[in-house]
PDB file of C-alpha atoms in Angstrom:
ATOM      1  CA  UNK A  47       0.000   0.000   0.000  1.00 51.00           C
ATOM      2  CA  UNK A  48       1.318   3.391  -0.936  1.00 55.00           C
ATOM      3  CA  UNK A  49       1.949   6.252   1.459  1.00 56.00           C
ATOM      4  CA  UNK A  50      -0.995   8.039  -0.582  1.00 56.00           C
ATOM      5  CA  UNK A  51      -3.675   5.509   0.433  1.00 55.00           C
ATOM      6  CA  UNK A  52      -2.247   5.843   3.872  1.00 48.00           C
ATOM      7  CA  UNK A  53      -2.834   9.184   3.922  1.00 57.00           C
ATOM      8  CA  UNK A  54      -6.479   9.052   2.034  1.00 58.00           C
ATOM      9  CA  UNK A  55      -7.199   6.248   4.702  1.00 53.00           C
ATOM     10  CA  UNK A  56      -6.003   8.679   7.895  1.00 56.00           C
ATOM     11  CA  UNK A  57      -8.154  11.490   5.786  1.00 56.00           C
ATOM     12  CA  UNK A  58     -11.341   9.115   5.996  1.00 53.00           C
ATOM     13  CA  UNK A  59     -10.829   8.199   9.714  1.00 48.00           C
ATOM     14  CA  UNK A  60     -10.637  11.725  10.896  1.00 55.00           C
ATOM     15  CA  UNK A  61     -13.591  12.581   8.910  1.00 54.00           C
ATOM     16  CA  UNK A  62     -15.637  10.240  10.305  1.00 48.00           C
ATOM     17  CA  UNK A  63     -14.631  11.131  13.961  1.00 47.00           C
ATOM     18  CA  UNK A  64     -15.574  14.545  13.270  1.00 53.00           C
ATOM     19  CA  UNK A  65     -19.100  13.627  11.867  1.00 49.00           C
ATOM     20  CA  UNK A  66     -19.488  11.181  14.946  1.00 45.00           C
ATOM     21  CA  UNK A  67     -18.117  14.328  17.455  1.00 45.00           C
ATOM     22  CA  UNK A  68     -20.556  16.730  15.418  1.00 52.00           C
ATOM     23  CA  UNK A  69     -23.488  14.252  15.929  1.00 43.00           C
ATOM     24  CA  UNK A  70     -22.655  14.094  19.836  1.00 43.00           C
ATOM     25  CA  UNK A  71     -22.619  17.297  20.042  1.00 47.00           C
ATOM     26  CA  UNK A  72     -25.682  18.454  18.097  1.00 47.00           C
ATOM     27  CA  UNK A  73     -27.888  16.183  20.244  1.00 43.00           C
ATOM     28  CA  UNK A  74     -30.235  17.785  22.497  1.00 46.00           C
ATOM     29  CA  UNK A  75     -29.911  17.788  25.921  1.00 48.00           C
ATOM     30  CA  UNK A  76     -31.867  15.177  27.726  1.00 50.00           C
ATOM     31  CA  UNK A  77     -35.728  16.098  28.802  1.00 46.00           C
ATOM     32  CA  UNK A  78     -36.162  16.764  32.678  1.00 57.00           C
ATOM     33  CA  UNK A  79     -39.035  14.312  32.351  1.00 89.00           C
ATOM     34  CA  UNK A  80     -42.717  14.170  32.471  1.00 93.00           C
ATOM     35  CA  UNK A  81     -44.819  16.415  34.815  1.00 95.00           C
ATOM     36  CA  UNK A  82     -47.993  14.329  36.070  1.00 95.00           C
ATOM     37  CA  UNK A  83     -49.211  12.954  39.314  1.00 97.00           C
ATOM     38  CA  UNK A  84     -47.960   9.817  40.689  1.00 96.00           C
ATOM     39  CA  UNK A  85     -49.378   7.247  42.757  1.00 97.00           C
ATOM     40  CA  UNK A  86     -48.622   5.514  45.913  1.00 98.00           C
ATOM     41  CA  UNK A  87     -48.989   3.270  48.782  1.00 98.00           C
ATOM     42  CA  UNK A  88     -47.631   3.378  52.154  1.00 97.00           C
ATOM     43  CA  UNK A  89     -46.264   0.471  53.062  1.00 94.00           C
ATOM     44  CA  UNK A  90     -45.353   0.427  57.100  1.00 91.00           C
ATOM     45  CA  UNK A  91     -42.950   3.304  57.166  1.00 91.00           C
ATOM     46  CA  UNK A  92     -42.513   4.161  53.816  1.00 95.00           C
ATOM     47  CA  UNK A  93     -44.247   4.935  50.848  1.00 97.00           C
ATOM     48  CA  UNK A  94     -43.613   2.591  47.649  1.00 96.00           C
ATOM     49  CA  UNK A  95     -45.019   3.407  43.859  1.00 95.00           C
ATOM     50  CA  UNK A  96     -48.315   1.694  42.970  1.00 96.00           C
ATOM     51  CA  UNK A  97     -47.923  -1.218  40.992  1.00 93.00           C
ATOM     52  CA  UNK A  98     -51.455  -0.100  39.782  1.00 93.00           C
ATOM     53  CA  UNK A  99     -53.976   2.533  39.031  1.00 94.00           C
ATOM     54  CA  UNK A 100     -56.288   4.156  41.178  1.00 96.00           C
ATOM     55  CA  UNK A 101     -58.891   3.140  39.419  1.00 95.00           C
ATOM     56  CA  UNK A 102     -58.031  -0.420  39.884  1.00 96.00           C
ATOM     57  CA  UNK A 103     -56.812  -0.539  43.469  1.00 97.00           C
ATOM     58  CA  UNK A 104     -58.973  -0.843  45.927  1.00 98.00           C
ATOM     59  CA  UNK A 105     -57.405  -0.106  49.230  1.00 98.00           C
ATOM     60  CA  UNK A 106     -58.496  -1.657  52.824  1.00 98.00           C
ATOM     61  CA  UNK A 107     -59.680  -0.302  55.401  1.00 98.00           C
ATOM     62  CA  UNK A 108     -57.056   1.580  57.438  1.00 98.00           C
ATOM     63  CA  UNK A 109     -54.925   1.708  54.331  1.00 98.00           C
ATOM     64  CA  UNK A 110     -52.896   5.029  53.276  1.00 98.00           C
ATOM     65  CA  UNK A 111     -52.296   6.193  49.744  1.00 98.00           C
ATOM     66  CA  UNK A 112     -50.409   9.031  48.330  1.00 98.00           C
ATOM     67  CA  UNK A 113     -50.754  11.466  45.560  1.00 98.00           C
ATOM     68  CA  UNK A 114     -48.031  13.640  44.391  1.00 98.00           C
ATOM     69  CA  UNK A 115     -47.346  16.023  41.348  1.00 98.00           C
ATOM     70  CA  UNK A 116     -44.331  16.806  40.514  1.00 96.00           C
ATOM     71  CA  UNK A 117     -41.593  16.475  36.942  1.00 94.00           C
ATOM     72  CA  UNK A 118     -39.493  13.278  36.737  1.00 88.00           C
ATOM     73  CA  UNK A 119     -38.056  11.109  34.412  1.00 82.00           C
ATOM     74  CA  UNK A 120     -39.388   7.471  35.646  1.00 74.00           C
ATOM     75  CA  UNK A 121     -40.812   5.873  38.785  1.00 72.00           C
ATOM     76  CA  UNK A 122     -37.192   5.407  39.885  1.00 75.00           C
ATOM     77  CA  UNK A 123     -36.963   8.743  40.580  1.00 78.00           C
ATOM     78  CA  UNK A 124     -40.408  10.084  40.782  1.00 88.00           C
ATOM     79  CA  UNK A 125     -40.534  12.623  44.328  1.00 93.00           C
ATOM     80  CA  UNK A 126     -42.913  11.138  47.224  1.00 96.00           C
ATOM     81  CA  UNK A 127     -45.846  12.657  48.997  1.00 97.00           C
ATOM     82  CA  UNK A 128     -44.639  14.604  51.820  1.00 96.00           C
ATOM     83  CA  UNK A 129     -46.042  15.019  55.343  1.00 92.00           C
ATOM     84  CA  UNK A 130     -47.612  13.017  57.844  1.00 90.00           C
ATOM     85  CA  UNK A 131     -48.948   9.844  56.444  1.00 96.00           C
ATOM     86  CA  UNK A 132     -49.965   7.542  59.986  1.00 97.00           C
ATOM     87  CA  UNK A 133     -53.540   6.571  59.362  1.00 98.00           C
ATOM     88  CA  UNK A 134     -54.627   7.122  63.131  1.00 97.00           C
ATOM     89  CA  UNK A 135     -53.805  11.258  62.628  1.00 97.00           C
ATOM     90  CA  UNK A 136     -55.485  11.057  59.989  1.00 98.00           C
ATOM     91  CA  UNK A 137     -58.745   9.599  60.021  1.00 98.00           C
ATOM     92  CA  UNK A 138     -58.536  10.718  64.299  1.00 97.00           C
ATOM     93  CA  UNK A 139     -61.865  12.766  63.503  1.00 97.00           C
ATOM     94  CA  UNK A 140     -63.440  10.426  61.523  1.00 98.00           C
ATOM     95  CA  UNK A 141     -65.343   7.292  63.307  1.00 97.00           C
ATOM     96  CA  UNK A 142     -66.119   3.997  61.541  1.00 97.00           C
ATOM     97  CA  UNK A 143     -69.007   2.806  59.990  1.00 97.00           C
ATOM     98  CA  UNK A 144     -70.860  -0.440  59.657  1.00 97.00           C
ATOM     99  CA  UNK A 145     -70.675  -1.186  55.440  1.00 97.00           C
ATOM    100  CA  UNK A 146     -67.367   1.458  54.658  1.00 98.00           C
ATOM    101  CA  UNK A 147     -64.039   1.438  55.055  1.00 98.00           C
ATOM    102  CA  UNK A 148     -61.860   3.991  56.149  1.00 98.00           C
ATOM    103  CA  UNK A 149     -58.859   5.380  53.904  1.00 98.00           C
ATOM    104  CA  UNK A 150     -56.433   7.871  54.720  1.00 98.00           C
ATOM    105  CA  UNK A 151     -54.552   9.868  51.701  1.00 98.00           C
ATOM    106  CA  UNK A 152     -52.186  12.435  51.393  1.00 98.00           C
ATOM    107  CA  UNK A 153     -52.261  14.749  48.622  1.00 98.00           C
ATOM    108  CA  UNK A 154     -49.162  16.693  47.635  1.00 98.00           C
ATOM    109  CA  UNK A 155     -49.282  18.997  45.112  1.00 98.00           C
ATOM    110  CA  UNK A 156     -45.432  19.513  44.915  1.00 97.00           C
ATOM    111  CA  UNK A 157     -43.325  22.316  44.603  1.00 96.00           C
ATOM    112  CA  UNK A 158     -43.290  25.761  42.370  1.00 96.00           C
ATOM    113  CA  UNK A 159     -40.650  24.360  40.534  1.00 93.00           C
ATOM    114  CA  UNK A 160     -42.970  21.710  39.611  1.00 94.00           C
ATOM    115  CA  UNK A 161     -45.697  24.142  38.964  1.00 96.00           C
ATOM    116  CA  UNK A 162     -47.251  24.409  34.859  1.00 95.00           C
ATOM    117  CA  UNK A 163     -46.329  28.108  33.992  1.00 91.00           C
ATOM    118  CA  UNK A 164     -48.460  30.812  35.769  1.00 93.00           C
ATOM    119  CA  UNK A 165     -49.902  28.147  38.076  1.00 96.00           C
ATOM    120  CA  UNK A 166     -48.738  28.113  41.823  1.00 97.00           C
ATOM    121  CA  UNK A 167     -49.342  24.740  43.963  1.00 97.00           C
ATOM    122  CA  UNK A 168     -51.972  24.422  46.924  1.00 97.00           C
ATOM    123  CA  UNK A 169     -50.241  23.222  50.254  1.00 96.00           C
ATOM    124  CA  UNK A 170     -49.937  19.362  50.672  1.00 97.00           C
ATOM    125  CA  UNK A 171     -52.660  18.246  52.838  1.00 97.00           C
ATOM    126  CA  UNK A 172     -54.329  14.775  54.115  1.00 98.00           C
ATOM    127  CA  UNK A 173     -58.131  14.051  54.132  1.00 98.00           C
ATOM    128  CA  UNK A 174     -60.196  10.660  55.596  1.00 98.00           C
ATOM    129  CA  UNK A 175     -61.891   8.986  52.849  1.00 98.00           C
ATOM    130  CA  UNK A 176     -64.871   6.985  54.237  1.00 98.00           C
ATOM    131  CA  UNK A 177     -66.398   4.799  51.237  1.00 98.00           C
ATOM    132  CA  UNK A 178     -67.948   1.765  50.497  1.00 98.00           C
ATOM    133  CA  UNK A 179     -66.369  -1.428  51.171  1.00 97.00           C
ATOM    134  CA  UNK A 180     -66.000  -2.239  47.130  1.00 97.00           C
ATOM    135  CA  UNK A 181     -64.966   1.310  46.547  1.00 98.00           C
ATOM    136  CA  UNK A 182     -61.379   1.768  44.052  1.00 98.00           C
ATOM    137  CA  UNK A 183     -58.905   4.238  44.872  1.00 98.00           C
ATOM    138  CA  UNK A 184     -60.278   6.536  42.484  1.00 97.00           C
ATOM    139  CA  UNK A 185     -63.285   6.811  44.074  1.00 98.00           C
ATOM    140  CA  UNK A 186     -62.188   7.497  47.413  1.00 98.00           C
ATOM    141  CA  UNK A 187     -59.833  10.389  45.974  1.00 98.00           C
ATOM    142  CA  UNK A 188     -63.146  11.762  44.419  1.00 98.00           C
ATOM    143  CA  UNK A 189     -65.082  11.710  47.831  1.00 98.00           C
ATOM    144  CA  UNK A 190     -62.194  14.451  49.289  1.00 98.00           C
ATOM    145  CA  UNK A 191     -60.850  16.394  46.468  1.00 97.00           C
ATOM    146  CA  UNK A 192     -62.849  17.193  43.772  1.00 93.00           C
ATOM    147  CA  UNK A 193     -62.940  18.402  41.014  1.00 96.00           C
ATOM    148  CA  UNK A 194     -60.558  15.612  39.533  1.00 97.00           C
ATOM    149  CA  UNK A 195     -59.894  15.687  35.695  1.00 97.00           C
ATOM    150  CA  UNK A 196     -59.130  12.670  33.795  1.00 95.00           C
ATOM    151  CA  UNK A 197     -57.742  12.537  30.176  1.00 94.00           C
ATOM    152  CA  UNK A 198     -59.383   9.817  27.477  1.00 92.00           C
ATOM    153  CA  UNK A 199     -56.873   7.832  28.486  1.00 91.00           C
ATOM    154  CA  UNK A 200     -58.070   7.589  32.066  1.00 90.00           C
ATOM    155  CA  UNK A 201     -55.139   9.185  33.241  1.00 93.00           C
ATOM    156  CA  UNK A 202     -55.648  11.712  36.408  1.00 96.00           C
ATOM    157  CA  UNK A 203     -54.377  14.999  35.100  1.00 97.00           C
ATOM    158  CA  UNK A 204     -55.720  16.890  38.040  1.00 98.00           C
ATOM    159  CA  UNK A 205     -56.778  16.686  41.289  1.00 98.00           C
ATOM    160  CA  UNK A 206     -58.985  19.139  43.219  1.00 97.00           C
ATOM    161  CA  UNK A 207     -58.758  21.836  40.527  1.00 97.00           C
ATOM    162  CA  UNK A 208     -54.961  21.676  39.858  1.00 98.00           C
ATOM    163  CA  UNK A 209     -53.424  21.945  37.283  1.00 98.00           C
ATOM    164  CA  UNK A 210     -55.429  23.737  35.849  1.00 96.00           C
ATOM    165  CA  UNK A 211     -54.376  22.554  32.459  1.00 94.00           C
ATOM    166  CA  UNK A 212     -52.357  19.693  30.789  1.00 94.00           C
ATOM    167  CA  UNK A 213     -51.804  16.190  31.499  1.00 95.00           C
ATOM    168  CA  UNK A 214     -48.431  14.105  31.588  1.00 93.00           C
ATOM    169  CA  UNK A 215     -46.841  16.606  29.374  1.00 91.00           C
ATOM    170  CA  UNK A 216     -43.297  16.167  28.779  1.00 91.00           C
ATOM    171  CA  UNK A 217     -40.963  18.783  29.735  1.00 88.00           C
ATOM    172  CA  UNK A 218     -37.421  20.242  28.675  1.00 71.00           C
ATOM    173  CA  UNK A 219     -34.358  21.025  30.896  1.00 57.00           C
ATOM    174  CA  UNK A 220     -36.205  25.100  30.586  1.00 51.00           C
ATOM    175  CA  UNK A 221     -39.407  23.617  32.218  1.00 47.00           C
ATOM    176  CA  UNK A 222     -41.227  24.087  28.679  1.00 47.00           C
ATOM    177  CA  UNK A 223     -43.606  21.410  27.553  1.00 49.00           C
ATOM    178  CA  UNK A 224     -42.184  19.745  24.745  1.00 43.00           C
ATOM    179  CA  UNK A 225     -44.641  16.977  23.800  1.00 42.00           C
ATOM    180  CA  UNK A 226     -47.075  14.791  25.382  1.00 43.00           C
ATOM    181  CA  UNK A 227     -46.500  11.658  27.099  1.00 44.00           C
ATOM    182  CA  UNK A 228     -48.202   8.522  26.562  1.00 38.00           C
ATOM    183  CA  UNK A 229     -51.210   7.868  29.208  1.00 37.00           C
ATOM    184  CA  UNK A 230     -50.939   4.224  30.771  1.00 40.00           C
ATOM    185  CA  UNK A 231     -53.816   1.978  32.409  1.00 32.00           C
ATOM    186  CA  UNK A 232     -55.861   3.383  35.003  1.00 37.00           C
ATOM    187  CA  UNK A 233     -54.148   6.782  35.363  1.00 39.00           C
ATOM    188  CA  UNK A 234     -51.517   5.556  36.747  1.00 57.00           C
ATOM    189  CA  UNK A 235     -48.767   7.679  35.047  1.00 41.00           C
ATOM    190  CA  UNK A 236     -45.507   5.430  33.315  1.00 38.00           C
ATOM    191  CA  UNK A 237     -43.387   8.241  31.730  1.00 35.00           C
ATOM    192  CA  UNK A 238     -41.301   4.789  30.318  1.00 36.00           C
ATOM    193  CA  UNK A 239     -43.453   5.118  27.997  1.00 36.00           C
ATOM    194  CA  UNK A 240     -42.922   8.763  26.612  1.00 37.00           C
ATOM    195  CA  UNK A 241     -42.273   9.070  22.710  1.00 38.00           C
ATOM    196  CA  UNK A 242     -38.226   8.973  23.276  1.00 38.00           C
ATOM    197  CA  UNK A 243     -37.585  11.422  20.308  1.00 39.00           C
ATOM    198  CA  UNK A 244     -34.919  13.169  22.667  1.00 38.00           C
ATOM    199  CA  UNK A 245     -31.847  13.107  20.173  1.00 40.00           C
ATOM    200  CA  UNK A 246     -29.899  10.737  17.750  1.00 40.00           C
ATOM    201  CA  UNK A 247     -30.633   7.247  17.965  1.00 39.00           C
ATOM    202  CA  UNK A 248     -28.465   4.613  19.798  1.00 42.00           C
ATOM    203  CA  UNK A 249     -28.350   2.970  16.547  1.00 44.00           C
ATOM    204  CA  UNK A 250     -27.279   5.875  14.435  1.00 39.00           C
ATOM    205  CA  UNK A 251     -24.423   7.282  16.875  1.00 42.00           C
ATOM    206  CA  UNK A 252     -22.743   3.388  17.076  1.00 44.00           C
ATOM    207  CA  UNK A 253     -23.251   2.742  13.843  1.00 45.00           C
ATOM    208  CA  UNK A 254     -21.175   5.679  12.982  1.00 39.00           C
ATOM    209  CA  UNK A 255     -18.772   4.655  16.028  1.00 44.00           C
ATOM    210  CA  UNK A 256     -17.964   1.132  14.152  1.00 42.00           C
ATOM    211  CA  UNK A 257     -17.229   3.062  10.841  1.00 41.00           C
ATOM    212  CA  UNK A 258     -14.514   5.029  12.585  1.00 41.00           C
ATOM    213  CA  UNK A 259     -13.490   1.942  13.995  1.00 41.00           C
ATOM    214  CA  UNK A 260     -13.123   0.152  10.752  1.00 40.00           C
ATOM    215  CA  UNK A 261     -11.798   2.502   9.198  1.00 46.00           C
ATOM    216  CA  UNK A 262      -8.858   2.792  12.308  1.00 47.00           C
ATOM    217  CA  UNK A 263      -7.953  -1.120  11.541  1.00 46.00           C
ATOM    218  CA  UNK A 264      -7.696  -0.280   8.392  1.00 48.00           C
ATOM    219  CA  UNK A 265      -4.482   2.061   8.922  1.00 44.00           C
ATOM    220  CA  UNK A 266      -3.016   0.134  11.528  1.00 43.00           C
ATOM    221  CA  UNK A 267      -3.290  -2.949   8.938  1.00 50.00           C
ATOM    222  CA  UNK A 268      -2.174  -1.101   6.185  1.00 47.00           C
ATOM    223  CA  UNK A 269       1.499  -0.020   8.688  1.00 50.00           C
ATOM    224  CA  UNK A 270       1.810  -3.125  10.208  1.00 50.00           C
ATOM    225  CA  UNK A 271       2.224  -4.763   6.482  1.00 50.00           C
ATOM    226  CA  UNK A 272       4.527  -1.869   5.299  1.00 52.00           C
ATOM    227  CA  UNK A 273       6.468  -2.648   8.815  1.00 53.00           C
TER     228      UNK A 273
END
């Protein structure tokens, strides 16, 4: 192989580092996530995500749930309901009755960084749900804090009046909706299962990644049978 080829070959390896720098670079920067309002259950101590909707679940008697809104990217990392959350405080004032079950929820309706633009959150706050024995989550949350809003989807966009707008949109690192998220079953909000057009794909960036690679082998081939 000639020192030209060589040359042509080092040419076509740097060029396709810069594209694959370029591409890197011209990706957008991730999406803070999906603002919506998460569901919970308080297990003992702590709370843990609902493996369900609340229009599915139907909680026991004595049982806690939690509500919260606020922006995240997953359940991984999706911010808890704040506050007291011992059933006896919270249902103190309200006695039981023969045919209903008592269930005690917290509603949070997170912070002002959380907040849709020109909207400013209500103060978290816990309420005694007393409802039939058969009666869903849902249905308690409806007997405390209405007005609740629900998308076609059946997810629960607000609760008592807030937002006042929107539901599961997705927002960018400027807290700017950017899309909407899809709903899951029973309101229960899954923001796995936004529309991921955040950027280059996976594909596309290693593809180009294995070209450069190639292309590397190709000099170090092309020396080692000059050497």
């Amino acid at each position: 192989m000639t020192r030209g080829r060589v040359r042509r070959g080092r040419t076509a390896v740097g060029a396709f580092l810069a594209l694959l720098l370029g591409v890197l670079a011209a990706a957008p920067a991730q999406a803070a996530g999906y603002r919506y309002w998460s569901f919970w259950e308080r297990d003992g101590e702590r709370w843990t995500y609902a493996t369900q909707g609340p229009g599915t679940a139907r909680p026991d008697d004595g049982d806690v749930q939690g509500f919260r809104f606020s922006v995240s990217d997953d359940s991984k990392d999706s911010a808890q309901p704040r506050g007291p959350a011992d059933f006896a405080d919270i249902c103190k004032d309200t006695p039981a009755k023969d045919g209903k079950k008592r269930v005690g929820l917290v509603v949070d309706f997170g912070t002002a960084g959380d907040a849709p633009g020109g909207e400013r959150p209500p103060k978290p706050r816990t309420a005694c749900a007393q409802v039939g024995e058969d009666a869903t989550s849902a249905e308690a949350l409806a007997s405390v804090a209405k007005p609740l809003r629900y998308d076609n989807k059946a997810l629960l966009c607000a609760i008592d009046g807030y937002p006042k707008s929107g539901c599961g949109e997705q927002v960018s690192g400027d807290g700017d909706p950017s899309g909407k998220k899809t709903a899951t079953t029973d309101a229960q909000a899954d923001p796995d299962n936004g529309d991921g057009d955040g950027g280059p794909s996976v594909g596309l960036i290693a593809g180009i990644a294995a070209v450069a690679l190639l292309g590397g082998a190709g000099i170090w081939q092309a020396r080692r049978r000059r050497g």
